[in-house]
Amino acid sequence: MPAPRVQRTTTPKNHPDPTGLGFGKYFADHMATMEWVHDRGWLEPEIKPYGPIPMEPAAGVLHYGQAMFEGLKAFRGVDGVVRLFRADANARRMASGALRLCMPPPEPKLAEELCHALVAVDRDWVPAPAGTALYLRPTLVATEGFLGVRPSQRYLFFVFSSPVGAYYSNATGGLEPVKIKVELKMTRAAKGGIGAAKAAANYAASLYSAAEAKKQGYSQVLWMDAKDHAFVEEVGTMNLFAVINDELVTPPLSDSILAGVTRDSLMTLARDRGMKVIERPITREELESGKAKEVFGSGTAAVVSPVGELNFEGKKVVINDGAQGPVAKGLYEELTNIQRGAKPDTHGWLKEVK
Ligand SMILES: *Cc1c(COP(=O)(O)O)cnc(C)c1O
């Protein structure tokens, strides 16, 4: 990729206190943008100040929902070096999801290089304390102003970033187990649908259930298969793992499960530690009868989120006495130590931002 044109901000923002970042509240100074136009393909990428995106009211994304995104992190290592974690995997996932939504796939190498170029410009925004990162949000939306129902003929790919803190950690630095409501009526994604793409529409489909669960004192929902609600699929916006008979079990990928990069990383690390890792369907009955010693979600934002309680329409199943379990804790520590350069990256997951 030729180096993108960079227009630096003339009004840099103050950096927030790295001990109170939360998630997605602050945005770094710049964003990368690249347009796609029918008959011309991708135009030259640019890096410019973070700010509003002009858009026609008739833009396709605002009506027919051609929108998808990615989420990945840049870390400042214990040696001070800034590195991106598995950006190639996110770029490939966006390219495959784009095809499902009839959008032009950004070439993965180019998307990855644009993420690196953006982080190089906003390098000062990558926080240093353990548990913090610069979260990148690559996004692809339809921008053509046209109301006929067909794929748009103009798109915008953009990437911006947000310095973030640890997602759900308690005062002692451990992971706070969450209470989860098992969703036995609504669904997030169905066979044949778009659940395997990181489509904005999947999030829209999930908000109502999540809001109801929150009203009832739960932090998220457990999604089951859309047909019978008999098999477990994902937890909130995370992939799901359970420890059953000392094996690490996760549902096999399908068109209703998102192929998480964290999911893949944790399976690899668990195998490295000699654990048996199995992709197979997990039934409602297995979790309801209390067979799982641990249940946890995995995703880029929180890395690992242990589940302390599952509520099946009023029937409560407490997992590992409501405490964080050893597998969740071990995998969380292993992965976050690799990400901050405190442990060797034997799988080549980190790439230095030059
Ligand atoms: C993003 C996402 C995940 C987690 O993917 P990571 O690559 O690990 O961040 C899991 N499930 C859903 C539905 C998601 O949207």
Tab-separated table of C-alpha atoms and ligand atoms in Angstrom:
chain	number	residue	atom	x	y	z
A	1	MET	CA	0.000	0.000	0.000
A	2	PRO	CA	1.355	3.481	-0.816
A	3	ALA	CA	1.467	5.479	2.425
A	4	PRO	CA	-1.971	7.091	2.852
A	5	ARG	CA	-2.271	10.860	2.679
A	6	VAL	CA	-2.232	12.151	6.248
A	7	GLN	CA	-3.952	15.353	7.292
A	8	ARG	CA	-3.054	15.867	10.943
A	9	THR	CA	-5.386	17.556	13.371
A	10	THR	CA	-4.569	21.126	14.328
A	11	THR	CA	-6.575	20.742	17.562
A	12	PRO	CA	-5.253	17.625	19.336
A	13	LYS	CA	-7.397	16.526	22.295
A	14	ASN	CA	-6.184	16.013	25.841
A	15	HIS	CA	-5.599	12.365	26.650
A	16	PRO	CA	-7.942	10.892	29.286
A	17	ASP	CA	-6.635	9.473	32.557
A	18	PRO	CA	-5.601	5.874	31.676
A	19	THR	CA	-6.979	4.555	34.972
A	20	GLY	CA	-10.572	5.611	34.171
A	21	LEU	CA	-10.980	4.794	30.499
A	22	GLY	CA	-14.039	2.537	30.570
A	23	PHE	CA	-15.021	1.254	27.149
A	24	GLY	CA	-15.608	3.383	24.056
A	25	LYS	CA	-16.021	6.766	25.757
A	26	TYR	CA	-13.011	8.539	24.251
A	27	PHE	CA	-11.792	8.738	20.679
A	28	ALA	CA	-8.271	9.327	19.437
A	29	ASP	CA	-7.467	12.269	17.176
A	30	HIS	CA	-7.560	10.619	13.740
A	31	MET	CA	-9.506	8.248	11.526
A	32	ALA	CA	-8.666	6.445	8.307
A	33	THR	CA	-11.139	6.469	5.422
A	34	MET	CA	-11.314	4.805	2.032
A	35	GLU	CA	-14.186	5.030	-0.455
A	36	TRP	CA	-15.388	2.433	-2.930
A	37	VAL	CA	-17.205	3.514	-6.050
A	38	HIS	CA	-18.887	1.234	-8.576
A	39	ASP	CA	-16.771	0.894	-11.752
A	40	ARG	CA	-13.742	2.424	-10.023
A	41	GLY	CA	-13.167	0.188	-6.999
A	42	TRP	CA	-11.321	1.401	-3.910
A	43	LEU	CA	-10.030	4.976	-4.031
A	44	GLU	CA	-6.925	6.258	-2.242
A	45	PRO	CA	-7.050	5.874	1.554
A	46	GLU	CA	-6.673	8.942	3.740
A	47	ILE	CA	-5.970	9.628	7.397
A	48	LYS	CA	-7.620	12.749	8.746
A	49	PRO	CA	-8.957	14.255	11.997
A	50	TYR	CA	-11.670	12.197	13.742
A	51	GLY	CA	-14.991	13.861	12.978
A	52	PRO	CA	-18.463	13.631	11.429
A	53	ILE	CA	-18.943	11.770	8.160
A	54	PRO	CA	-21.116	13.641	5.644
A	55	MET	CA	-23.841	11.358	4.334
A	56	GLU	CA	-26.935	11.642	2.183
A	57	PRO	CA	-30.245	10.933	3.943
A	58	ALA	CA	-30.881	8.356	1.212
A	59	ALA	CA	-27.607	6.499	1.909
A	60	GLY	CA	-28.164	2.739	1.774
A	61	VAL	CA	-26.838	2.068	5.260
A	62	LEU	CA	-29.581	4.248	6.784
A	63	HIS	CA	-32.373	2.262	5.128
A	64	TYR	CA	-31.363	-1.257	4.254
A	65	GLY	CA	-28.674	-1.764	6.867
A	66	GLN	CA	-25.635	-2.669	4.794
A	67	ALA	CA	-23.215	-2.139	7.659
A	68	MET	CA	-20.614	-4.200	9.423
A	69	PHE	CA	-17.680	-3.619	11.700
A	70	GLU	CA	-14.656	-5.155	13.344
A	71	GLY	CA	-13.024	-4.759	16.740
A	72	LEU	CA	-9.336	-5.285	17.481
A	73	LYS	CA	-6.726	-3.882	19.803
A	74	ALA	CA	-3.292	-2.247	19.781
A	75	PHE	CA	-1.262	-2.776	22.962
A	76	ARG	CA	1.671	-0.945	24.466
A	77	GLY	CA	4.009	-3.717	25.566
A	78	VAL	CA	5.943	-3.788	28.830
A	79	ASP	CA	8.902	-2.716	26.613
A	80	GLY	CA	6.969	0.373	25.434
A	81	VAL	CA	6.580	-0.972	21.870
A	82	VAL	CA	3.113	-0.652	20.286
A	83	ARG	CA	1.767	-3.795	18.586
A	84	LEU	CA	-1.470	-4.866	16.920
A	85	PHE	CA	-2.992	-8.228	17.897
A	86	ARG	CA	-4.055	-10.498	15.004
A	87	ALA	CA	-5.196	-7.634	12.749
A	88	ASP	CA	-4.836	-9.992	9.772
A	89	ALA	CA	-7.549	-12.261	11.195
A	90	ASN	CA	-9.969	-9.346	11.663
A	91	ALA	CA	-9.257	-8.098	8.142
A	92	ARG	CA	-9.998	-11.541	6.661
A	93	ARG	CA	-13.188	-11.826	8.700
A	94	MET	CA	-14.407	-8.455	7.450
A	95	ALA	CA	-13.726	-9.488	3.858
A	96	SER	CA	-15.794	-12.666	4.217
A	97	GLY	CA	-18.629	-10.904	6.060
A	98	ALA	CA	-18.721	-8.174	3.404
A	99	LEU	CA	-19.472	-10.771	0.713
A	100	ARG	CA	-22.456	-12.042	2.730
A	101	LEU	CA	-23.837	-8.489	2.908
A	102	CYS	CA	-23.166	-7.804	-0.811
A	103	MET	CA	-20.520	-5.233	0.034
A	104	PRO	CA	-17.086	-4.942	-1.624
A	105	PRO	CA	-14.557	-6.696	0.635
A	106	PRO	CA	-11.674	-4.399	1.594
A	107	GLU	CA	-8.522	-6.268	0.554
A	108	PRO	CA	-7.317	-7.783	3.867
A	109	LYS	CA	-3.662	-6.768	3.497
A	110	LEU	CA	-4.704	-3.191	2.712
A	111	ALA	CA	-7.163	-3.044	5.641
A	112	GLU	CA	-4.481	-4.347	7.990
A	113	GLU	CA	-1.924	-1.832	6.711
A	114	LEU	CA	-4.426	0.993	7.114
A	115	CYS	CA	-4.945	-0.021	10.768
A	116	HIS	CA	-1.175	0.060	11.276
A	117	ALA	CA	-0.887	3.459	9.564
A	118	LEU	CA	-3.663	4.885	11.762
A	119	VAL	CA	-2.130	3.590	15.001
A	120	ALA	CA	1.264	4.975	13.908
A	121	VAL	CA	-0.323	8.458	13.650
A	122	ASP	CA	-2.166	8.107	17.002
A	123	ARG	CA	0.609	6.146	18.749
A	124	ASP	CA	0.473	8.470	21.781
A	125	TRP	CA	-3.120	7.337	22.348
A	126	VAL	CA	-2.141	3.753	23.129
A	127	PRO	CA	-2.364	3.579	26.940
A	128	ALA	CA	0.272	1.732	28.971
A	129	PRO	CA	-1.302	0.249	32.158
A	130	ALA	CA	-2.047	-3.480	32.245
A	131	GLY	CA	-5.602	-4.145	31.035
A	132	THR	CA	-5.734	-1.091	28.781
A	133	ALA	CA	-5.455	-0.926	24.975
A	134	LEU	CA	-6.293	1.204	21.968
A	135	TYR	CA	-9.428	-0.422	20.521
A	136	LEU	CA	-9.804	-0.090	16.747
A	137	ARG	CA	-13.163	-0.065	15.044
A	138	PRO	CA	-12.948	-0.727	11.269
A	139	THR	CA	-16.405	-0.150	9.758
A	140	LEU	CA	-17.913	-0.636	6.305
A	141	VAL	CA	-21.167	1.089	5.279
A	142	ALA	CA	-23.223	1.683	2.108
A	143	THR	CA	-23.254	5.378	1.175
A	144	GLU	CA	-24.975	5.625	-2.186
A	145	GLY	CA	-28.083	7.843	-2.102
A	146	PHE	CA	-30.642	5.606	-3.785
A	147	LEU	CA	-33.889	4.116	-2.520
A	148	GLY	CA	-34.277	1.122	-4.834
A	149	VAL	CA	-33.636	-2.123	-3.035
A	150	ARG	CA	-30.324	-3.500	-4.328
A	151	PRO	CA	-26.737	-3.434	-3.113
A	152	SER	CA	-25.345	0.091	-2.919
A	153	GLN	CA	-22.902	1.286	-5.560
A	154	ARG	CA	-20.840	3.393	-3.122
A	155	TYR	CA	-19.304	2.398	0.209
A	156	LEU	CA	-17.139	3.920	2.882
A	157	PHE	CA	-14.592	1.918	4.852
A	158	PHE	CA	-13.317	3.779	7.885
A	159	VAL	CA	-11.264	3.018	10.974
A	160	PHE	CA	-11.170	5.026	14.181
A	161	SER	CA	-9.918	4.180	17.638
A	162	SER	CA	-10.737	4.472	21.323
A	163	PRO	CA	-8.433	4.061	24.329
A	164	VAL	CA	-10.100	1.476	26.590
A	165	GLY	CA	-9.670	-0.011	30.047
A	166	ALA	CA	-10.305	-3.485	31.413
A	167	TYR	CA	-13.927	-4.328	30.663
A	168	TYR	CA	-15.322	-6.041	33.734
A	169	SER	CA	-12.624	-6.357	36.360
A	170	ASN	CA	-13.179	-6.072	40.086
A	171	ALA	CA	-11.151	-4.158	42.638
A	172	THR	CA	-8.743	-7.038	43.227
A	173	GLY	CA	-7.895	-7.322	39.537
A	174	GLY	CA	-9.806	-10.574	39.078
A	175	LEU	CA	-12.606	-11.048	36.601
A	176	GLU	CA	-16.061	-10.334	37.967
A	177	PRO	CA	-18.411	-13.213	37.082
A	178	VAL	CA	-21.646	-12.053	35.491
A	179	LYS	CA	-25.242	-13.231	35.835
A	180	ILE	CA	-26.783	-14.301	32.558
A	181	LYS	CA	-30.402	-14.799	31.545
A	182	VAL	CA	-30.949	-17.707	29.161
A	183	GLU	CA	-33.018	-16.336	26.270
A	184	LEU	CA	-35.610	-18.989	25.434
A	185	LYS	CA	-37.856	-16.924	23.137
A	186	MET	CA	-36.035	-14.378	21.020
A	187	THR	CA	-33.034	-15.118	18.816
A	188	ARG	CA	-29.934	-13.265	17.698
A	189	ALA	CA	-29.213	-15.208	14.531
A	190	ALA	CA	-30.728	-18.117	12.645
A	191	LYS	CA	-29.475	-20.791	10.287
A	192	GLY	CA	-29.146	-19.267	6.850
A	193	GLY	CA	-29.025	-15.743	8.282
A	194	ILE	CA	-26.177	-13.284	8.803
A	195	GLY	CA	-25.052	-14.342	12.301
A	196	ALA	CA	-21.584	-15.312	11.088
A	197	ALA	CA	-20.958	-11.793	9.754
A	198	LYS	CA	-20.176	-8.984	12.185
A	199	ALA	CA	-23.181	-7.136	10.813
A	200	ALA	CA	-24.565	-4.135	12.682
A	201	ALA	CA	-28.021	-5.698	12.194
A	202	ASN	CA	-27.135	-8.620	14.495
A	203	TYR	CA	-26.541	-6.111	17.264
A	204	ALA	CA	-29.864	-4.399	16.563
A	205	ALA	CA	-31.524	-7.819	16.831
A	206	SER	CA	-29.933	-8.415	20.235
A	207	LEU	CA	-30.627	-5.140	22.050
A	208	TYR	CA	-34.220	-5.811	23.134
A	209	SER	CA	-33.388	-9.092	24.893
A	210	ALA	CA	-30.311	-7.588	26.508
A	211	ALA	CA	-32.297	-4.586	27.773
A	212	GLU	CA	-35.001	-6.873	29.245
A	213	ALA	CA	-32.338	-8.996	30.938
A	214	LYS	CA	-30.723	-5.880	32.441
A	215	LYS	CA	-34.097	-4.769	33.863
A	216	GLN	CA	-34.268	-8.144	35.600
A	217	GLY	CA	-30.785	-7.780	37.109
A	218	TYR	CA	-28.797	-9.773	34.532
A	219	SER	CA	-25.880	-8.394	32.583
A	220	GLN	CA	-26.540	-10.207	29.299
A	221	VAL	CA	-28.371	-13.094	27.665
A	222	LEU	CA	-27.324	-16.559	26.606
A	223	TRP	CA	-28.378	-17.125	22.987
A	224	MET	CA	-29.740	-20.501	21.960
A	225	ASP	CA	-30.286	-21.937	18.468
A	226	ALA	CA	-33.165	-20.209	16.698
A	227	LYS	CA	-35.122	-23.360	15.823
A	228	ASP	CA	-35.621	-25.215	19.109
A	229	HIS	CA	-33.718	-23.218	21.740
A	230	ALA	CA	-32.093	-26.529	22.621
A	231	PHE	CA	-28.436	-25.733	21.875
A	232	VAL	CA	-26.305	-22.984	23.297
A	233	GLU	CA	-24.759	-20.569	20.761
A	234	GLU	CA	-23.248	-17.372	22.166
A	235	VAL	CA	-23.343	-15.256	25.296
A	236	GLY	CA	-24.201	-11.592	24.696
A	237	THR	CA	-21.789	-10.476	21.999
A	238	MET	CA	-19.210	-13.083	22.954
A	239	ASN	CA	-18.436	-16.667	22.016
A	240	LEU	CA	-19.195	-19.258	24.661
A	241	PHE	CA	-16.964	-21.805	26.381
A	242	ALA	CA	-17.793	-24.378	29.057
A	243	VAL	CA	-15.580	-26.689	31.091
A	244	ILE	CA	-17.348	-30.067	31.142
A	245	ASN	CA	-15.585	-33.250	32.368
A	246	ASP	CA	-12.291	-31.330	32.428
A	247	GLU	CA	-12.573	-30.605	28.705
A	248	LEU	CA	-12.879	-27.144	27.214
A	249	VAL	CA	-15.985	-27.216	25.043
A	250	THR	CA	-17.305	-24.604	22.605
A	251	PRO	CA	-20.071	-24.834	19.984
A	252	PRO	CA	-18.821	-25.476	16.426
A	253	LEU	CA	-18.838	-22.493	14.051
A	254	SER	CA	-21.946	-22.207	11.914
A	255	ASP	CA	-23.810	-19.488	10.066
A	256	SER	CA	-25.348	-18.353	13.362
A	257	ILE	CA	-22.072	-18.091	15.312
A	258	LEU	CA	-19.437	-15.411	14.856
A	259	ALA	CA	-15.915	-16.786	14.400
A	260	GLY	CA	-14.231	-14.921	17.250
A	261	VAL	CA	-10.520	-14.207	17.079
A	262	THR	CA	-10.407	-14.505	20.874
A	263	ARG	CA	-12.237	-17.846	20.627
A	264	ASP	CA	-9.562	-19.132	18.256
A	265	SER	CA	-6.741	-17.731	20.427
A	266	LEU	CA	-8.090	-19.285	23.642
A	267	MET	CA	-8.565	-22.697	21.985
A	268	THR	CA	-4.936	-22.555	20.839
A	269	LEU	CA	-3.653	-21.541	24.283
A	270	ALA	CA	-5.734	-24.209	26.033
A	271	ARG	CA	-4.298	-26.879	23.683
A	272	ASP	CA	-0.786	-25.523	24.352
A	273	ARG	CA	-1.421	-26.146	28.058
A	274	GLY	CA	-2.407	-29.731	27.355
A	275	MET	CA	-6.132	-29.248	27.800
A	276	LYS	CA	-8.519	-31.201	25.641
A	277	VAL	CA	-10.465	-28.704	23.493
A	278	ILE	CA	-13.604	-29.854	21.716
A	279	GLU	CA	-15.930	-28.094	19.297
A	280	ARG	CA	-19.315	-29.744	19.661
A	281	PRO	CA	-22.907	-28.708	20.283
A	282	ILE	CA	-23.679	-27.904	23.942
A	283	THR	CA	-27.240	-28.653	25.005
A	284	ARG	CA	-29.505	-26.595	27.232
A	285	GLU	CA	-29.826	-29.706	29.413
A	286	GLU	CA	-26.053	-29.929	30.025
A	287	LEU	CA	-25.935	-26.402	31.401
A	288	GLU	CA	-29.288	-26.572	33.192
A	289	SER	CA	-28.322	-29.749	35.057
A	290	GLY	CA	-25.163	-28.079	36.361
A	291	LYS	CA	-22.651	-30.293	34.488
A	292	ALA	CA	-20.411	-27.342	33.591
A	293	LYS	CA	-17.692	-26.517	36.108
A	294	GLU	CA	-17.077	-23.218	34.355
A	295	VAL	CA	-18.842	-21.160	31.724
A	296	PHE	CA	-17.306	-18.062	30.181
A	297	GLY	CA	-17.596	-15.756	27.211
A	298	SER	CA	-14.704	-14.657	24.978
A	299	GLY	CA	-14.286	-11.505	22.920
A	300	THR	CA	-11.817	-8.760	22.117
A	301	ALA	CA	-13.317	-6.167	24.473
A	302	ALA	CA	-13.375	-8.175	27.730
A	303	VAL	CA	-11.077	-11.051	26.598
A	304	VAL	CA	-12.725	-13.494	29.043
A	305	SER	CA	-15.936	-12.967	30.997
A	306	PRO	CA	-16.812	-15.705	33.525
A	307	VAL	CA	-20.481	-16.570	34.054
A	308	GLY	CA	-21.423	-17.005	37.726
A	309	GLU	CA	-25.123	-17.701	37.312
A	310	LEU	CA	-27.498	-18.790	34.553
A	311	ASN	CA	-31.225	-18.180	34.835
A	312	PHE	CA	-33.461	-20.613	32.921
A	313	GLU	CA	-36.922	-18.956	33.131
A	314	GLY	CA	-36.608	-18.557	36.893
A	315	LYS	CA	-34.513	-21.637	37.583
A	316	LYS	CA	-31.119	-20.449	38.741
A	317	VAL	CA	-27.975	-22.479	38.109
A	318	VAL	CA	-24.932	-21.221	40.005
A	319	ILE	CA	-21.608	-22.019	38.341
A	320	ASN	CA	-18.394	-22.571	40.319
A	321	ASP	CA	-20.053	-21.015	43.417
A	322	GLY	CA	-20.413	-17.774	41.487
A	323	ALA	CA	-16.640	-17.300	41.398
A	324	GLN	CA	-14.113	-17.040	38.596
A	325	GLY	CA	-12.811	-20.525	37.737
A	326	PRO	CA	-9.215	-21.640	37.182
A	327	VAL	CA	-9.520	-22.230	33.423
A	328	ALA	CA	-11.027	-18.790	32.730
A	329	LYS	CA	-8.443	-17.142	34.970
A	330	GLY	CA	-5.495	-19.063	33.503
A	331	LEU	CA	-6.463	-18.387	29.888
A	332	TYR	CA	-7.188	-14.721	30.607
A	333	GLU	CA	-3.781	-14.244	32.199
A	334	GLU	CA	-1.982	-16.162	29.476
A	335	LEU	CA	-3.563	-14.206	26.622
A	336	THR	CA	-3.307	-10.761	28.226
A	337	ASN	CA	0.346	-11.416	29.142
A	338	ILE	CA	1.125	-12.324	25.528
A	339	GLN	CA	-0.727	-9.206	24.339
A	340	ARG	CA	1.344	-6.900	26.572
A	341	GLY	CA	4.597	-8.600	25.641
A	342	ALA	CA	5.102	-10.042	29.134
A	343	LYS	CA	5.136	-13.608	27.721
A	344	PRO	CA	6.580	-14.879	24.423
A	345	ASP	CA	4.302	-14.635	21.392
A	346	THR	CA	4.983	-18.127	20.050
A	347	HIS	CA	2.104	-17.999	17.552
A	348	GLY	CA	3.157	-14.772	15.797
A	349	TRP	CA	-0.026	-12.945	16.798
A	350	LEU	CA	1.520	-9.542	17.470
A	351	LYS	CA	2.891	-7.148	14.846
A	352	GLU	CA	4.869	-4.065	15.762
A	353	VAL	CA	3.432	-0.730	14.609
A	354	LYS	CA	6.334	0.859	12.766
B	1	LIG	C1	-17.370	-9.735	17.829
B	1	LIG	C2	-18.159	-10.886	18.301
B	1	LIG	C3	-17.585	-11.948	19.030
B	1	LIG	C4	-16.160	-11.964	19.490
B	1	LIG	O1	-15.216	-11.917	18.451
B	1	LIG	P1	-13.714	-11.506	18.774
B	1	LIG	O2	-13.043	-11.560	17.439
B	1	LIG	O3	-13.179	-12.508	19.723
B	1	LIG	O4	-13.754	-10.137	19.356
B	1	LIG	C5	-18.408	-13.013	19.377
B	1	LIG	N1	-19.715	-13.034	19.058
B	1	LIG	C6	-20.296	-12.026	18.379
B	1	LIG	C7	-21.732	-12.107	18.056
B	1	LIG	C8	-19.541	-10.924	17.983
B	1	LIG	O5	-20.141	-9.936	17.310
